[in-house]
Short mmCIF file of C-alpha atoms in Angstrom, two decimals:
data_model
loop_
_atom_site.label_atom_id
_atom_site.label_comp_id
_atom_site.label_asym_id
_atom_site.label_seq_id
_atom_site.Cartn_x
_atom_site.Cartn_y
_atom_site.Cartn_z
CA ILE A 10 -244.99 -2.07 -111.64
CA THR A 11 -245.84 -2.07 -115.32
CA VAL A 12 -243.89 -3.30 -118.31
CA ASP A 13 -243.61 -1.01 -121.31
CA SER A 14 -243.45 -2.07 -124.97
CA ASP A 15 -239.63 -2.42 -124.74
CA GLY A 16 -239.97 -4.84 -121.83
CA ASP A 17 -238.71 -2.30 -119.28
CA ARG A 18 -240.32 -2.41 -115.86
CA LYS A 19 -241.59 0.94 -114.59
CA PRO A 20 -243.30 1.92 -111.33
CA LEU A 21 -247.04 2.43 -111.59
CA PHE A 22 -249.16 4.65 -109.38
CA ASP A 23 -252.88 4.02 -109.66
CA ALA A 24 -254.86 6.32 -107.37
CA CYS A 25 -258.12 4.65 -108.39
CA ALA A 26 -257.20 1.08 -107.47
CA SER A 27 -258.81 -0.40 -104.38
CA TRP A 28 -256.85 -1.10 -101.21
CA TRP A 29 -257.00 -4.80 -101.98
CA THR A 30 -255.56 -4.43 -105.48
CA GLN A 31 -252.71 -2.23 -104.30
CA GLY A 32 -251.99 -4.61 -101.42
CA VAL A 33 -251.13 -7.48 -103.74
CA GLY A 34 -249.07 -5.58 -106.26
CA HIS A 35 -251.66 -4.43 -108.82
CA GLY A 36 -250.95 -7.14 -111.32
CA GLU A 37 -247.24 -7.53 -110.52
CA SER A 38 -246.48 -11.00 -111.86
CA SER A 39 -244.06 -11.96 -109.08
CA MET A 40 -246.75 -11.19 -106.52
CA ALA A 41 -249.32 -13.20 -108.43
CA LEU A 42 -246.92 -16.15 -108.66
CA ALA A 43 -246.13 -15.96 -104.93
CA ALA A 44 -249.86 -15.89 -104.13
CA ALA A 45 -250.44 -18.86 -106.43
CA ALA A 46 -247.59 -20.81 -104.81
CA ALA A 47 -249.00 -20.09 -101.35
CA ALA A 48 -252.49 -21.10 -102.48
CA GLY A 49 -251.08 -24.39 -103.78
CA ARG A 50 -249.19 -25.05 -100.56
CA TYR A 51 -251.90 -23.98 -98.12
CA GLY A 52 -255.31 -24.99 -99.44
CA HIS A 53 -257.04 -23.25 -96.57
CA VAL A 54 -255.52 -20.95 -93.99
CA ILE A 55 -257.99 -20.74 -91.14
CA PHE A 56 -256.67 -22.32 -87.98
CA PRO A 57 -259.31 -24.37 -86.15
CA ASP A 58 -257.49 -27.55 -85.16
CA THR A 59 -254.79 -27.03 -87.79
CA VAL A 60 -251.69 -24.89 -88.23
CA ASN A 61 -248.79 -24.43 -90.66
CA ASP A 62 -245.06 -23.86 -90.20
CA PRO A 63 -244.95 -20.17 -91.19
CA ALA A 64 -247.77 -19.38 -88.74
CA VAL A 65 -246.00 -21.19 -85.90
CA SER A 66 -242.70 -19.50 -86.75
CA LEU A 67 -244.30 -16.04 -86.75
CA ALA A 68 -246.13 -16.70 -83.47
CA GLU A 69 -242.89 -17.81 -81.85
CA ARG A 70 -241.13 -14.65 -83.05
CA LEU A 71 -243.95 -12.41 -81.80
CA LEU A 72 -243.89 -14.02 -78.35
CA SER A 73 -240.12 -14.39 -78.01
CA SER A 74 -238.02 -12.37 -75.57
CA LYS A 75 -237.24 -9.94 -78.42
CA GLY A 76 -240.74 -9.90 -79.90
CA PRO A 77 -243.42 -7.25 -79.47
CA GLY A 78 -245.55 -9.61 -77.36
CA HIS A 79 -242.83 -10.23 -74.78
CA ASN A 80 -244.05 -9.80 -71.19
CA TRP A 81 -247.70 -9.17 -72.05
CA ALA A 82 -248.98 -11.69 -74.63
CA SER A 83 -249.20 -15.41 -74.05
CA ARG A 84 -250.64 -16.46 -77.40
CA VAL A 85 -251.22 -15.27 -80.96
CA PHE A 86 -254.56 -15.03 -82.73
CA TYR A 87 -254.65 -14.95 -86.52
CA SER A 88 -257.48 -13.39 -88.48
CA ASP A 89 -258.20 -13.45 -92.19
CA ASP A 90 -258.91 -9.72 -92.66
CA GLY A 91 -258.99 -6.38 -90.91
CA SER A 92 -262.71 -6.21 -90.19
CA THR A 93 -262.67 -9.65 -88.63
CA ALA A 94 -259.57 -8.74 -86.62
CA ILE A 95 -261.33 -5.66 -85.23
CA GLU A 96 -264.45 -7.62 -84.32
CA VAL A 97 -262.47 -10.43 -82.72
CA GLY A 98 -260.38 -7.89 -80.79
CA ILE A 99 -263.55 -6.27 -79.43
CA LYS A 100 -265.00 -9.65 -78.47
CA MET A 101 -261.76 -10.66 -76.75
CA ALA A 102 -261.60 -7.36 -74.84
CA MET A 103 -265.21 -7.67 -73.70
CA LYS A 104 -264.66 -11.27 -72.63
CA GLN A 105 -261.52 -10.31 -70.68
CA TYR A 106 -263.42 -7.46 -69.01
CA ALA A 107 -266.18 -9.87 -67.98
CA ILE A 108 -263.67 -12.36 -66.57
CA LEU A 109 -261.71 -9.73 -64.64
CA HIS A 110 -264.84 -8.12 -63.19
CA GLY A 111 -266.98 -11.23 -62.64
CA LYS A 112 -269.60 -10.07 -65.15
CA ASN A 113 -271.90 -12.01 -67.42
CA LEU A 114 -271.93 -10.36 -70.86
CA ALA A 115 -275.44 -11.70 -71.50
CA ASP A 116 -276.68 -9.56 -68.58
CA ASN A 117 -274.99 -6.41 -69.88
CA ASN A 118 -278.04 -4.82 -71.58
CA GLY A 119 -275.75 -2.95 -73.98
CA ASN A 120 -273.98 -0.95 -71.28
CA LEU A 121 -270.43 -1.72 -72.37
CA VAL A 122 -268.86 1.05 -74.42
CA VAL A 123 -265.93 0.89 -76.80
CA LEU A 124 -263.60 3.88 -76.96
CA ALA A 125 -262.91 4.84 -80.55
CA GLN A 126 -261.38 7.70 -82.43
CA GLU A 127 -263.68 10.14 -84.19
CA ASP A 128 -263.48 10.06 -87.99
CA CYS A 129 -262.26 6.47 -87.89
CA TYR A 130 -262.80 3.62 -90.29
CA HIS A 131 -262.44 0.07 -88.96
CA GLY A 132 -263.98 -1.97 -91.76
CA ASP A 133 -267.13 -2.98 -93.57
CA THR A 134 -268.64 -5.56 -91.24
CA LEU A 135 -271.50 -4.49 -89.00
CA GLY A 136 -269.52 -4.81 -85.77
CA CYS A 137 -266.78 -2.58 -87.18
CA MET A 138 -269.25 -0.04 -88.46
CA ASP A 139 -270.89 0.11 -85.02
CA VAL A 140 -267.65 1.33 -83.40
CA ALA A 141 -267.41 4.32 -85.72
CA VAL A 142 -269.30 7.62 -85.79
CA PRO A 143 -271.90 7.99 -88.54
CA SER A 144 -270.26 8.71 -91.87
CA VAL A 145 -270.52 7.90 -95.56
CA TYR A 146 -268.87 4.54 -94.75
CA ASN A 147 -271.58 3.27 -92.43
CA GLU A 148 -274.67 5.48 -92.15
CA GLY A 149 -277.44 4.10 -94.33
CA GLN A 150 -275.33 1.07 -95.26
CA HIS A 151 -277.22 -1.35 -93.05
CA PRO A 152 -280.58 -1.15 -91.25
CA TRP A 153 -279.01 -2.51 -88.03
CA TYR A 154 -276.19 0.05 -87.90
CA GLN A 155 -276.10 1.74 -84.52
CA PRO A 156 -273.02 3.66 -83.39
CA ARG A 157 -271.95 2.17 -80.06
CA GLY A 158 -269.00 3.88 -78.57
CA LEU A 159 -267.49 6.83 -76.90
CA PHE A 160 -265.86 8.68 -79.75
CA LEU A 161 -262.84 10.79 -78.89
CA GLU A 162 -261.27 13.58 -80.89
CA THR A 163 -257.87 12.80 -82.32
CA PRO A 164 -255.34 14.81 -80.34
CA THR A 165 -253.30 17.37 -82.21
CA LEU A 166 -249.60 17.14 -81.50
CA GLY A 167 -247.09 19.81 -82.23
CA PHE A 168 -243.84 21.32 -81.11
CA VAL A 169 -243.95 24.71 -79.42
CA GLU A 170 -240.54 26.20 -78.63
CA GLY A 171 -238.94 22.75 -78.78
CA THR A 172 -241.50 21.03 -76.54
CA CYS A 173 -244.12 18.55 -77.69
CA LYS A 174 -247.62 19.82 -76.84
CA ILE A 175 -250.98 18.11 -77.11
#
């Protein structure tokens, strides 16, 4: 949203803005004020040994009988950004695999493989880059980058004579 010289608010499309700028309203004053109010209320939002009411409320909704976690999730994990969420998800999956199969991850020798979609982008941290095929987003970005995954083509879906085909 932008405000013209007459004070009228008009939508703004900025194709050059980063994801992060667009995500918080690209200078929209109400968004900036809401972010400032939240920053004043919650000085720090990581959750080791501490929690806040909105986080508890959301977790309860996610795990409730009508929530998306019903019948399969027993707890909620919060992350501060997408890259961290991906890395934590991978670590949690590997840990669960080790528990279910009586394995010690330290003895793995790099044999575990993550399934990932070709032409994907998971984030800018090294762990996220490693579960993506080489591309402009990761190749040459870090000397330790090493693609580690089984990369699958994205299936093409379409309707043929009224039937969905893969």
